PDB file of C-alpha atoms in Angstrom:
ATOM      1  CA  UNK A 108     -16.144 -44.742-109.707  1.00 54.00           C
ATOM      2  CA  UNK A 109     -16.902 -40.801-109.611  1.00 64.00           C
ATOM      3  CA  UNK A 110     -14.734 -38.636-111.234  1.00 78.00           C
ATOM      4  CA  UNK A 111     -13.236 -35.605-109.820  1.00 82.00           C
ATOM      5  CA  UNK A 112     -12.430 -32.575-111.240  1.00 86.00           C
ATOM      6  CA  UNK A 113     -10.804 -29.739-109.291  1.00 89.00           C
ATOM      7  CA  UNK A 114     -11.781 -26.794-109.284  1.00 89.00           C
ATOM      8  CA  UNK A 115      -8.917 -24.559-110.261  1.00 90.00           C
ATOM      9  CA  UNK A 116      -9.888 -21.589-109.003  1.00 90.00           C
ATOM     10  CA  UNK A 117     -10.640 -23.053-105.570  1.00 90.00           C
ATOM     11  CA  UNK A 118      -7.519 -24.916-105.680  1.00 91.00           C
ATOM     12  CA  UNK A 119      -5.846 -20.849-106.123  1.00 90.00           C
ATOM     13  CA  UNK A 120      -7.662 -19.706-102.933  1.00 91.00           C
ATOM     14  CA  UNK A 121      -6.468 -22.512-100.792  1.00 90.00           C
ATOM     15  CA  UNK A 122      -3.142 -22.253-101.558  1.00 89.00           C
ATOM     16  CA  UNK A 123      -3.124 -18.600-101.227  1.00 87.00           C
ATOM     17  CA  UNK A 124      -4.457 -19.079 -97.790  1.00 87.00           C
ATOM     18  CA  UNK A 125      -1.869 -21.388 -96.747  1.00 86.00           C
ATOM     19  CA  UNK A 126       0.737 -19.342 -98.350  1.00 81.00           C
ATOM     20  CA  UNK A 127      -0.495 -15.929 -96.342  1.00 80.00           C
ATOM     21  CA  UNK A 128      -1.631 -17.796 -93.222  1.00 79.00           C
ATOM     22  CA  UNK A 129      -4.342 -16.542 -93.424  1.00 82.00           C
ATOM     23  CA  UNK A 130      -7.519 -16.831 -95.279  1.00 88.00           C
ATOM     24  CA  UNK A 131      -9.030 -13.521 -95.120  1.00 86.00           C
ATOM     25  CA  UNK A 132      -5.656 -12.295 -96.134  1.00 85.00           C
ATOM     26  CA  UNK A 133      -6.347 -14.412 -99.344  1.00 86.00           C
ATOM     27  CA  UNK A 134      -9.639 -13.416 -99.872  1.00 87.00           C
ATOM     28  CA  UNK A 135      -8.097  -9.478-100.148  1.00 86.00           C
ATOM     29  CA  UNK A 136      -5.754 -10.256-102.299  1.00 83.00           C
ATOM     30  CA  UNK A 137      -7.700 -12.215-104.622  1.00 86.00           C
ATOM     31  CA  UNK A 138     -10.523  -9.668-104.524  1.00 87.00           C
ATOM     32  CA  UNK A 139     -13.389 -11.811-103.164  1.00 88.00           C
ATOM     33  CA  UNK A 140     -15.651 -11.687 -99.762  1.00 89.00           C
ATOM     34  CA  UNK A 141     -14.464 -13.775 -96.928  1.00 88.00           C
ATOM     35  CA  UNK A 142     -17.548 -15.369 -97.272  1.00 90.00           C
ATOM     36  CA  UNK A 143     -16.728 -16.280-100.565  1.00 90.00           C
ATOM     37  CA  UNK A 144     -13.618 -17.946-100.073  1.00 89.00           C
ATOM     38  CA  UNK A 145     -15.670 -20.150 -96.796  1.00 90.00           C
ATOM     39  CA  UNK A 146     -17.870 -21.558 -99.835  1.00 91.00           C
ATOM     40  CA  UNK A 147     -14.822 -22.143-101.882  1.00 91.00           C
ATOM     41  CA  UNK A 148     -13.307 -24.008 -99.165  1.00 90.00           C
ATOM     42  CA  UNK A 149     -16.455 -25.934 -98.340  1.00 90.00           C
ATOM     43  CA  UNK A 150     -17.019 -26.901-101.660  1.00 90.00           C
ATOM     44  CA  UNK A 151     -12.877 -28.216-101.747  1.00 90.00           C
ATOM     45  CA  UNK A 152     -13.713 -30.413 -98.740  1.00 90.00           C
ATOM     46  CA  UNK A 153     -16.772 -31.714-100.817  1.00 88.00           C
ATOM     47  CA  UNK A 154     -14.981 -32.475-104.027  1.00 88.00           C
ATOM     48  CA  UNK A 155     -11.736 -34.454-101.765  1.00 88.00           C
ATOM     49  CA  UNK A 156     -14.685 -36.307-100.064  1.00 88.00           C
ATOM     50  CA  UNK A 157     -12.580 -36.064 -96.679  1.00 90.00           C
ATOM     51  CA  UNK A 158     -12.181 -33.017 -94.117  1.00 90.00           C
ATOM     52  CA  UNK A 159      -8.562 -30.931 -95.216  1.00 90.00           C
ATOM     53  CA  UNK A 160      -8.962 -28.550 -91.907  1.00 89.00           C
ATOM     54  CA  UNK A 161      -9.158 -29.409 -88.496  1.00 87.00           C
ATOM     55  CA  UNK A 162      -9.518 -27.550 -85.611  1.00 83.00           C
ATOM     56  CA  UNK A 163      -5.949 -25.862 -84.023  1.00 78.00           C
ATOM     57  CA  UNK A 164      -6.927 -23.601 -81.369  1.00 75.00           C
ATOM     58  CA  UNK A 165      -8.596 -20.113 -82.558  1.00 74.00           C
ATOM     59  CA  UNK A 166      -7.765 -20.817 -86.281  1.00 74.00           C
ATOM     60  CA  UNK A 167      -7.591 -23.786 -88.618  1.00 79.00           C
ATOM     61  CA  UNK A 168      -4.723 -26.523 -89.392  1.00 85.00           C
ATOM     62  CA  UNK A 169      -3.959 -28.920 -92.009  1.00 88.00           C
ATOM     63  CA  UNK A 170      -5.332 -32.652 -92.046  1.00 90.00           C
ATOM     64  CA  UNK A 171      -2.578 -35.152 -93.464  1.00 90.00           C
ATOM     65  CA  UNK A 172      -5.440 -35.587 -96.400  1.00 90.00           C
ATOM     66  CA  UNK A 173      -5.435 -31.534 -96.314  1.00 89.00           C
ATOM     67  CA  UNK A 174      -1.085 -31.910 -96.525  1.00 90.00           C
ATOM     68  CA  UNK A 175      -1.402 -33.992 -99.582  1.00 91.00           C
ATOM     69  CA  UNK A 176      -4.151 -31.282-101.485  1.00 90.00           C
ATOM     70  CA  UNK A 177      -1.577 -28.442-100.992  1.00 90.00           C
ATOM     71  CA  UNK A 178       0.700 -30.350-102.585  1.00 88.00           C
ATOM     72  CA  UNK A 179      -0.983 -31.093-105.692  1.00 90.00           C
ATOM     73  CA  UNK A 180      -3.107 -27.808-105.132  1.00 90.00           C
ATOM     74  CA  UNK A 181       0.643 -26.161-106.188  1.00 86.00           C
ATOM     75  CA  UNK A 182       1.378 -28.441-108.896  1.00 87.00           C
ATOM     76  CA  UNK A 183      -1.503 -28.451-110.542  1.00 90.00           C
ATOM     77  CA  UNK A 184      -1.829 -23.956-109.970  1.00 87.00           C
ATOM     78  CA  UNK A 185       2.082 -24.345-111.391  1.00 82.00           C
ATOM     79  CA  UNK A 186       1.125 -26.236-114.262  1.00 84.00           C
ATOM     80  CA  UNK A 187      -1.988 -24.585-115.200  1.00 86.00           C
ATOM     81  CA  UNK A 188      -0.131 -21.098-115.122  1.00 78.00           C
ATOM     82  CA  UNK A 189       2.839 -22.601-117.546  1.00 73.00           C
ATOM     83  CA  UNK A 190       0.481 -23.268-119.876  1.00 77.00           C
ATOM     84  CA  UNK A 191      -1.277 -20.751-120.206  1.00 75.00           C
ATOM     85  CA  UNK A 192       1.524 -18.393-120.296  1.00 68.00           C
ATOM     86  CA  UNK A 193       3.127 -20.675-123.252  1.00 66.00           C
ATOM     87  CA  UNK A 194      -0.386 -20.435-125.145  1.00 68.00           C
ATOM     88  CA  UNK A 195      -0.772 -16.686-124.511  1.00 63.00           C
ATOM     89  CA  UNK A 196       2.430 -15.655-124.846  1.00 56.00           C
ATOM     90  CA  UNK A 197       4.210 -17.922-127.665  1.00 55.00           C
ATOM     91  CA  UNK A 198       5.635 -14.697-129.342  1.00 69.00           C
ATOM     92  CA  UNK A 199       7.486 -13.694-127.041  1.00 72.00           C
ATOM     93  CA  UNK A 200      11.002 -12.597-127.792  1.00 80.00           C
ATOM     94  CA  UNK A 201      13.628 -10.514-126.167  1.00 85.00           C
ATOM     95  CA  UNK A 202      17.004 -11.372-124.141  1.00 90.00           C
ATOM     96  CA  UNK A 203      16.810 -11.323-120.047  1.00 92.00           C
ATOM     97  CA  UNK A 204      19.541 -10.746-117.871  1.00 95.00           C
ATOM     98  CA  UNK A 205      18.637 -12.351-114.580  1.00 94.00           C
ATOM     99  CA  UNK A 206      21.648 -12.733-111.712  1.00 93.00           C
ATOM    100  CA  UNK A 207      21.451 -14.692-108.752  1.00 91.00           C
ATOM    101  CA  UNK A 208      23.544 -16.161-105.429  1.00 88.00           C
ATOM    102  CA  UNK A 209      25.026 -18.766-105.515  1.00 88.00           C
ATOM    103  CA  UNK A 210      22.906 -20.343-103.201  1.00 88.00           C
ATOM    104  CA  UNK A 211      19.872 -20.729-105.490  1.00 87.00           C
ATOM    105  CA  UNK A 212      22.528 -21.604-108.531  1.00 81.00           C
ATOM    106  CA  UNK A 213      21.503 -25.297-108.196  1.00 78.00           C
ATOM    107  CA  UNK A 214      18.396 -25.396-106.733  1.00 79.00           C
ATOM    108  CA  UNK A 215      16.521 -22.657-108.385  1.00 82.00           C
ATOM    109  CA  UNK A 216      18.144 -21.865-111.414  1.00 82.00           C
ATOM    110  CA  UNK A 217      17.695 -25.148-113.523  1.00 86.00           C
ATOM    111  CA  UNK A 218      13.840 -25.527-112.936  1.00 84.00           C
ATOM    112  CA  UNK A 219      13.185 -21.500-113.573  1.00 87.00           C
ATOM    113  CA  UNK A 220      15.382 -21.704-116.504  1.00 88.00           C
ATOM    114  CA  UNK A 221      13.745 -25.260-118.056  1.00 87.00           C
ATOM    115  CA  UNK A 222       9.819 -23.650-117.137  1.00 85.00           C
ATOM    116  CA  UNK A 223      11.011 -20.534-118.755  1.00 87.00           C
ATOM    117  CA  UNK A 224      12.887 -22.065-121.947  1.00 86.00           C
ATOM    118  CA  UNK A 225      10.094 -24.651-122.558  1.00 83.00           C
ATOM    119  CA  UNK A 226       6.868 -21.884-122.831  1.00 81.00           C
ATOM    120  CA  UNK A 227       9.381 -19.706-124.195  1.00 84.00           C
ATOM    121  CA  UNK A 228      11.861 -20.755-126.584  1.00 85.00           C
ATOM    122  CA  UNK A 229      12.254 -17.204-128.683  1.00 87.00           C
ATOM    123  CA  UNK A 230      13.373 -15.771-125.601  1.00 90.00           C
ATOM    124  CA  UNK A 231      17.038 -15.492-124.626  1.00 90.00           C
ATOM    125  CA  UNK A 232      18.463 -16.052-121.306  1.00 91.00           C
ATOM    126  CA  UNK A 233      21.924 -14.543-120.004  1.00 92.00           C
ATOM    127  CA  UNK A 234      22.034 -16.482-115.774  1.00 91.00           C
ATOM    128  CA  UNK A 235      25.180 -15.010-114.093  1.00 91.00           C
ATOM    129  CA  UNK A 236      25.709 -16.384-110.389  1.00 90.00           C
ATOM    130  CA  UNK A 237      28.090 -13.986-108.286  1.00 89.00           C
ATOM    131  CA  UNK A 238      27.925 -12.710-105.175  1.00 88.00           C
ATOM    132  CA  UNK A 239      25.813 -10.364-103.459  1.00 88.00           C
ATOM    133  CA  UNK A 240      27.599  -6.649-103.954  1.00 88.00           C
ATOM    134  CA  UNK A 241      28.011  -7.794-107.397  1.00 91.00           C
ATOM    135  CA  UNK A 242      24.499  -8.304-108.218  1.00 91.00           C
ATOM    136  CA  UNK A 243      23.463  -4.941-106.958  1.00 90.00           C
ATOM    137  CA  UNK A 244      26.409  -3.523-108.722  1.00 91.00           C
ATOM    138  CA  UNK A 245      25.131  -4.970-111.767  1.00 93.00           C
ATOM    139  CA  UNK A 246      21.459  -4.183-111.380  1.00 91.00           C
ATOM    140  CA  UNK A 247      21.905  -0.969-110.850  1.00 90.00           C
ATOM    141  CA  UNK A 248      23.526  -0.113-113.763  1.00 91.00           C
ATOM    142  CA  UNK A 249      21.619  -1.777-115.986  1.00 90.00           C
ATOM    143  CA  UNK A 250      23.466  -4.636-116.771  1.00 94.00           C
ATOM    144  CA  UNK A 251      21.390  -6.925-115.040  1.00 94.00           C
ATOM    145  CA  UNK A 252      17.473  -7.148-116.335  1.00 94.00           C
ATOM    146  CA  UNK A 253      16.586  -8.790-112.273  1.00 94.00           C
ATOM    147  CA  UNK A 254      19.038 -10.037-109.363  1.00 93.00           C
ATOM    148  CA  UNK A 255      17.947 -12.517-106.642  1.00 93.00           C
ATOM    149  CA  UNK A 256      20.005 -11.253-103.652  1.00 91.00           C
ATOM    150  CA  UNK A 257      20.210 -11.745 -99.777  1.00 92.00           C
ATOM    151  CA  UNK A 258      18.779  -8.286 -98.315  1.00 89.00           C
ATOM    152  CA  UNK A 259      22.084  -6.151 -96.762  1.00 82.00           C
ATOM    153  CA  UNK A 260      19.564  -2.704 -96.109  1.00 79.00           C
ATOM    154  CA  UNK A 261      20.162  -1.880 -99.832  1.00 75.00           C
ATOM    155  CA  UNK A 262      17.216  -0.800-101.553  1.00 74.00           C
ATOM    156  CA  UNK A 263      17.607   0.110-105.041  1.00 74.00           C
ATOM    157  CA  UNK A 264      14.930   2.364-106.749  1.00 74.00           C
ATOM    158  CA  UNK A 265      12.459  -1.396-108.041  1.00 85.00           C
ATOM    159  CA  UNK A 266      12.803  -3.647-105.349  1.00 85.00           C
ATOM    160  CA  UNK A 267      10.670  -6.325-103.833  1.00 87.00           C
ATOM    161  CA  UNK A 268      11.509  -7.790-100.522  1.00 87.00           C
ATOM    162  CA  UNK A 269      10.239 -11.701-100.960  1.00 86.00           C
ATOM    163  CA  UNK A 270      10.861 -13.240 -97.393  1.00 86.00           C
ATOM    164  CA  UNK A 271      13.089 -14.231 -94.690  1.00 89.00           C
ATOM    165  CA  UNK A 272      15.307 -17.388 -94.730  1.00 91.00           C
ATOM    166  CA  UNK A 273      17.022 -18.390 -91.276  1.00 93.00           C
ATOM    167  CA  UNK A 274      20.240 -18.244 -90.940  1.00 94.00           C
ATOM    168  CA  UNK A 275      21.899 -21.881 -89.654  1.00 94.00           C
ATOM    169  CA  UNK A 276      25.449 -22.967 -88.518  1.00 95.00           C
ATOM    170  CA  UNK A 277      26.800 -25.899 -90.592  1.00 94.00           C
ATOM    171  CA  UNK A 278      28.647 -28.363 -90.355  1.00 92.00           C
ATOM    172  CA  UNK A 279      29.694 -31.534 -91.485  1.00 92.00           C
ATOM    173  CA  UNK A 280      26.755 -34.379 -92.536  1.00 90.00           C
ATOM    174  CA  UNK A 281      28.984 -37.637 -90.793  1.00 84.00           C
ATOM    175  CA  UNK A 282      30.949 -37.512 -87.820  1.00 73.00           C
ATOM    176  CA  UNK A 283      31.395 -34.537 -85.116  1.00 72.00           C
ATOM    177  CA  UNK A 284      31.294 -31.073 -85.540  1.00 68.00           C
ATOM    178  CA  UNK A 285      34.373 -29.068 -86.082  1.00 62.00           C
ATOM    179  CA  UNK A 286      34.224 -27.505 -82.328  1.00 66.00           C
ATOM    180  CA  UNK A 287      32.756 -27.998 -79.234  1.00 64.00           C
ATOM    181  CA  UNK A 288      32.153 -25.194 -76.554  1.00 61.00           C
ATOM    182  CA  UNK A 289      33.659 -27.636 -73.930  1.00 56.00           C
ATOM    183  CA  UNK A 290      36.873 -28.000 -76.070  1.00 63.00           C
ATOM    184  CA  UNK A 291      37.850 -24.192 -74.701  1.00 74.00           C
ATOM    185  CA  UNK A 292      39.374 -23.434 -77.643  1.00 84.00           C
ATOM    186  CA  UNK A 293      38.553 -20.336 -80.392  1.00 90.00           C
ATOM    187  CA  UNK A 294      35.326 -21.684 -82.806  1.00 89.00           C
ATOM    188  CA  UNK A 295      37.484 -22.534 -86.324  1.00 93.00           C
ATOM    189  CA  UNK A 296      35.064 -20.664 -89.100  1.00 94.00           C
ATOM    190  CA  UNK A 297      34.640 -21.384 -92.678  1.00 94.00           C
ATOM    191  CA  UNK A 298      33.885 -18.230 -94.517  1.00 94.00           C
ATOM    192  CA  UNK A 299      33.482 -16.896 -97.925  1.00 93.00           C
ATOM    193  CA  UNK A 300      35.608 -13.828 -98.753  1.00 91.00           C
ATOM    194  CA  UNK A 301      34.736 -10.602 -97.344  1.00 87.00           C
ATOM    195  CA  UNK A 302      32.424  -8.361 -97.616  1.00 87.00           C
ATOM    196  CA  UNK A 303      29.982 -11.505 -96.859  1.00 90.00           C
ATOM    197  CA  UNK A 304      26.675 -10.641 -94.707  1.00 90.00           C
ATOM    198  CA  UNK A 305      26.829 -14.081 -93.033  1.00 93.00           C
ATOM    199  CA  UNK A 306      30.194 -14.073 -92.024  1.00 93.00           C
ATOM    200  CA  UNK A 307      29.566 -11.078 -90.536  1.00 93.00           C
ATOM    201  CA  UNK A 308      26.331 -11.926 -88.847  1.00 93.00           C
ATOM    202  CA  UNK A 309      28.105 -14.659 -87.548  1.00 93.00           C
ATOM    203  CA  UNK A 310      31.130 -13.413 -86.095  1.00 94.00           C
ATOM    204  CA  UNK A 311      28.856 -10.721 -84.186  1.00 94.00           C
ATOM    205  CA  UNK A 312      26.855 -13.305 -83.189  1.00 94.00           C
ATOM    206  CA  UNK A 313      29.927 -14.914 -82.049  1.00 94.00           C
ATOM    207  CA  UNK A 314      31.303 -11.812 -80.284  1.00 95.00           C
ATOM    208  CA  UNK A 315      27.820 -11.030 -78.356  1.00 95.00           C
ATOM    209  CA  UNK A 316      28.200 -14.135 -77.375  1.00 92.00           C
ATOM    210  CA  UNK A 317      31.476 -13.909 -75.321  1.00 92.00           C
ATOM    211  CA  UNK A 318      32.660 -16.879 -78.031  1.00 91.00           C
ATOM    212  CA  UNK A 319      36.533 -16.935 -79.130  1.00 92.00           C
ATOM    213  CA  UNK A 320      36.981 -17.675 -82.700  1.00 94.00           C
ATOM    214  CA  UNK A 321      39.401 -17.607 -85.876  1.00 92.00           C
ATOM    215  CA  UNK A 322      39.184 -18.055 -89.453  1.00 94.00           C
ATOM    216  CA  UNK A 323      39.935 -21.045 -90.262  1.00 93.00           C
ATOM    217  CA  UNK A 324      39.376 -21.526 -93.760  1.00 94.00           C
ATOM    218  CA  UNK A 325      38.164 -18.448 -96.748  1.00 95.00           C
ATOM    219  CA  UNK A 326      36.639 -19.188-100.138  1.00 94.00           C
ATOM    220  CA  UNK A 327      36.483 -17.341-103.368  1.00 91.00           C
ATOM    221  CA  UNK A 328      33.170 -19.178-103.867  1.00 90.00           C
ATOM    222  CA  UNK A 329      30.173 -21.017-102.195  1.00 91.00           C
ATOM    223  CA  UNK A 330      31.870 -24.774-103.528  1.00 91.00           C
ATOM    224  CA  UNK A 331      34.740 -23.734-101.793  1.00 94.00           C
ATOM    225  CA  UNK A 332      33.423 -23.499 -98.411  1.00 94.00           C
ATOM    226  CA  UNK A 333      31.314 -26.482 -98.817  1.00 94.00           C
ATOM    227  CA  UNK A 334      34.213 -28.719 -99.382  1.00 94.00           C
ATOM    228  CA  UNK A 335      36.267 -27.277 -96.089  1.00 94.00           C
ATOM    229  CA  UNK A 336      32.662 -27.782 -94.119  1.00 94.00           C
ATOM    230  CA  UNK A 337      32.701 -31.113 -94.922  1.00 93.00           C
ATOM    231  CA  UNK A 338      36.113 -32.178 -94.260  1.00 91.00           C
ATOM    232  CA  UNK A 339      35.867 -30.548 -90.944  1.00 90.00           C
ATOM    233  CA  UNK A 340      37.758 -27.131 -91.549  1.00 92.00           C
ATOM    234  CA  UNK A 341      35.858 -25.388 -90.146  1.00 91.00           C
ATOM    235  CA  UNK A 342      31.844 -24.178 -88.863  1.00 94.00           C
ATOM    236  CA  UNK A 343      29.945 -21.790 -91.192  1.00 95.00           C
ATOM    237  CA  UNK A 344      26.706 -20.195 -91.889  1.00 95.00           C
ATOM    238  CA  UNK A 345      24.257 -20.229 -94.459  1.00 94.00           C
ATOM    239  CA  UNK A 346      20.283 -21.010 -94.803  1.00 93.00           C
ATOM    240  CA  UNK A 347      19.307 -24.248 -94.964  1.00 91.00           C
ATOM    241  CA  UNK A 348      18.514 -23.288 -98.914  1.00 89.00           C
ATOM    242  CA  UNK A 349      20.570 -24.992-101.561  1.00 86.00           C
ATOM    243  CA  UNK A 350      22.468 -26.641 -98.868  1.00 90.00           C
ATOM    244  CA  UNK A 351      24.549 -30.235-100.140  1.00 90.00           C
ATOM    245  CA  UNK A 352      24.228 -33.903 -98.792  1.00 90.00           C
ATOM    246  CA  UNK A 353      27.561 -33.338 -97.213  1.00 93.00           C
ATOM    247  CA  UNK A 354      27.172 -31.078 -94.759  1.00 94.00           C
ATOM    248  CA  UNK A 355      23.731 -30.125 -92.318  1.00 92.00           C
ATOM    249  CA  UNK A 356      22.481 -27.797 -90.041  1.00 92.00           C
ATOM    250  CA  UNK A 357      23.534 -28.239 -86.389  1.00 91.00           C
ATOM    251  CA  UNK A 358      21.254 -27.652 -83.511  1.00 88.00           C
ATOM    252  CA  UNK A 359      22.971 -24.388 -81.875  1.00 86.00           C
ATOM    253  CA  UNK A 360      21.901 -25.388 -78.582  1.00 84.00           C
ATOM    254  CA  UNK A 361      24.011 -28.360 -79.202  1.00 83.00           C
ATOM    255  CA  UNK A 362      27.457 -27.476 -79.385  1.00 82.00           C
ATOM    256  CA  UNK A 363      26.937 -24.229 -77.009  1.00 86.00           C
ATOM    257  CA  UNK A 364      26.595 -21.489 -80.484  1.00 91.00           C
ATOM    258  CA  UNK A 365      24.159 -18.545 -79.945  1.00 92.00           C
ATOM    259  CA  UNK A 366      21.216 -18.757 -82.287  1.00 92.00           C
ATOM    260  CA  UNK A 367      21.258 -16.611 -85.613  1.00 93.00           C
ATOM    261  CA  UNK A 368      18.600 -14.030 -87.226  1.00 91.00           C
ATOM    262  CA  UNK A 369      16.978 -14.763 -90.063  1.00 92.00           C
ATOM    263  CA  UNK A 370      17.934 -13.200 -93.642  1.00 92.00           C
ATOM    264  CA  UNK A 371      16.089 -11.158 -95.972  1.00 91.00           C
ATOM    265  CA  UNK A 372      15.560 -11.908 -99.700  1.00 91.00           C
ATOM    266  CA  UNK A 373      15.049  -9.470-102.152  1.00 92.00           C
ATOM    267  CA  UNK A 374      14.240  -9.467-105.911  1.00 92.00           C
ATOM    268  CA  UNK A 375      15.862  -6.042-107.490  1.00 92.00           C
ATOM    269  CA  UNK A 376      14.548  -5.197-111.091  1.00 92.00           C
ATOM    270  CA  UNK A 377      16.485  -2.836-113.603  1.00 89.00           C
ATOM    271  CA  UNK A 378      12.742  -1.265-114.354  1.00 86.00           C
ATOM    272  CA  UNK A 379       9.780  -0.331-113.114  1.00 79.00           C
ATOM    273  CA  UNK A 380       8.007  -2.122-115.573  1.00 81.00           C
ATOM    274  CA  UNK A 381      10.175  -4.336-117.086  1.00 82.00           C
ATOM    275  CA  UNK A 382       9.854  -5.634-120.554  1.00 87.00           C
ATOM    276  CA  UNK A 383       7.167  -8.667-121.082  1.00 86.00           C
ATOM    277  CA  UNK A 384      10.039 -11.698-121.319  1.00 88.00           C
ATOM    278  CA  UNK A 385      11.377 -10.147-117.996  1.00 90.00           C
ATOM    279  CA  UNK A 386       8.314  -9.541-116.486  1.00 88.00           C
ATOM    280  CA  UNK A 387       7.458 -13.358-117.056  1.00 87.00           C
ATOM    281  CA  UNK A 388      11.027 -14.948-115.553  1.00 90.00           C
ATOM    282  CA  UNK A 389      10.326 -12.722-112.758  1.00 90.00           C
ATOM    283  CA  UNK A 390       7.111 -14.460-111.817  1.00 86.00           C
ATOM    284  CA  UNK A 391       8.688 -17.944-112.165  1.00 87.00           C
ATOM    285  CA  UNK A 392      11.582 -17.204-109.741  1.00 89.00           C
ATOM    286  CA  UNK A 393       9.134 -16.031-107.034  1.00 87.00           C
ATOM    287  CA  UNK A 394       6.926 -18.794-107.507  1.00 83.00           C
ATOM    288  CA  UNK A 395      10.048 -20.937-107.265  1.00 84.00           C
ATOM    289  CA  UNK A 396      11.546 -18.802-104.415  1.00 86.00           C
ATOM    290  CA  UNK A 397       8.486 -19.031-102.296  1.00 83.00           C
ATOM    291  CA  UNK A 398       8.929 -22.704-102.588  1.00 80.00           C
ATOM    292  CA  UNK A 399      12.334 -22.789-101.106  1.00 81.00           C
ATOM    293  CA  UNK A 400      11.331 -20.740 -98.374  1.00 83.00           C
ATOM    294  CA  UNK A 401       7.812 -22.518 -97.593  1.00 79.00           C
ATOM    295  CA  UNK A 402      10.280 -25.886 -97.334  1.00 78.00           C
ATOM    296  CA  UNK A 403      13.147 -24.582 -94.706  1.00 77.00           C
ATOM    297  CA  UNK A 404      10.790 -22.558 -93.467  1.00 75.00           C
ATOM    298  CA  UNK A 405       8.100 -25.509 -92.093  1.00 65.00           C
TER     299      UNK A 405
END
């Protein structure tokens, strides 16, 4: 039986590709001719000994085979980078401050922190998950090293906006929604405390929408609201990021609720150029960010 070996670096270009949409978008940012990255693709198809692109109008589409290579293409790229930053990087020391919403506190936080304590053990790690004007608060004024927030317009001086999440109403995973448009009376919402940017995206959306509504239930924290979702409290919204087994998106269309924007993401550093153990945590929460959003977001 032949043995394959992957070629890394092609491995890089096709996922970059799929991750831009676009392969001569991958080919600048990797620094290499678009006629390059063709070969690189070619030779991808050769070593998988099955086509991974098919035909999808003007452009190119996945194969299920092709499906399957982008997932291991990212595990293996994920892999390949944690090793090499443990081997090249074993000294490194320091203390990170890294803040986050409470969104990603689940999802996110336990397989950036177990990457990042495993090639780095010197290194110490201070997570605090709090809400948004807390984060920037904290950021700032230094007492935060990076902060993983939901984008309110805010741009502080070392900012990098990551992507775009869609906002989703939510409700309940068994049984009916909380309110139906038919039922003709105000649309019971679940909310966290104020200031919140989804409670207010949703009650304008709410209000554009000629749509009565009251607060039904409020929440110190994201648990909170969960729990009153899924007993039936109440509607809210969130992404479909971090969201529990016990409650879902509903299908706006539905229950007669207007659709909702999407919402921005932003990763705000302390520094320009932030110390080496920072620098490195940093890297692992977009990696693991863009993962999040390349999941809700097909």
């Amino acid at each position: 039986m032949r043995r394959t070996i992957f070629d890394l670096d092609v491995l890089r270009t096709f996922s970059t590709g799929m991750e831009l949409g676009n392969f001569a978008k991958a080919a600048e940012r990797l620094g290499r001719s678009t006629s390059a990255v063709s070969a690189q693709l070619k030779k991808l198809e050769e070593q998988a000994g099955t086509p991974i692109f098919r035909k999808a109008g003007r452009g190119l589409a996945l194969t299920d085979a092709g499906e399957t290579m982008l997932g291991y293409a990212r595990r293996l790229l994920e892999l390949n980078d944690e090793a090499a930053a443990a081997v090249n990087s074993v000294e490194l020391e320091g203390w990170v401050r890294l803040g986050l919403q409470e969104d990603f506190g689940e999802t996110l936080l336990p397989d950036v922190l177990g990457r990042f304590a495993r090639a780095h053990p010197k290194v110490r790690i201070e997570a605090r998950v709090v809400r948004n004007a807390e984060l920037l608060e904290r950021v700032t004024s230094g007492k935060l090293d990076l902060a993983l927030a939901w984008s309110d317009g805010t741009l502080t001086a070392h900012c990098e906006r990551i992507g775009e999440a869609p906002m989703r109403w939510i409700g309940p995973s068994e049984g009916q929604p909380a309110w139906q448009t038919a039922s003709g009376e105000p649309m019971p919402l679940a909310s966290l405390e104020a200031p919140c940017l989804l409670r207010s995206a949703a009650t304008k959306a709410l209000d554009e929408a000629g749509i009565s509504w009251r607060l039904a239930f409020v929440s110190p924290s994201l648990g909170g609201l969960w729990a009153a979702t899924a007993a039936g409290l109440g509607l809210t919204i969130r992404t479909p990021i971090g969201l529990p087994a016990k409650v879902r998106p509903l299908a706006p269309e539905t229950i007669g609720l207007p659709d909702l924007p999407k919402l921005g993401l932003v990763l705000h550093r302390a520094e320009a150029e932030p110390q080496p153990a920072a620098a490195r945590l940093a890297e692992l929460v977009l990696q693991s960010v863009h993962g999040a959003l390349r999941e809700v977001l097909a």
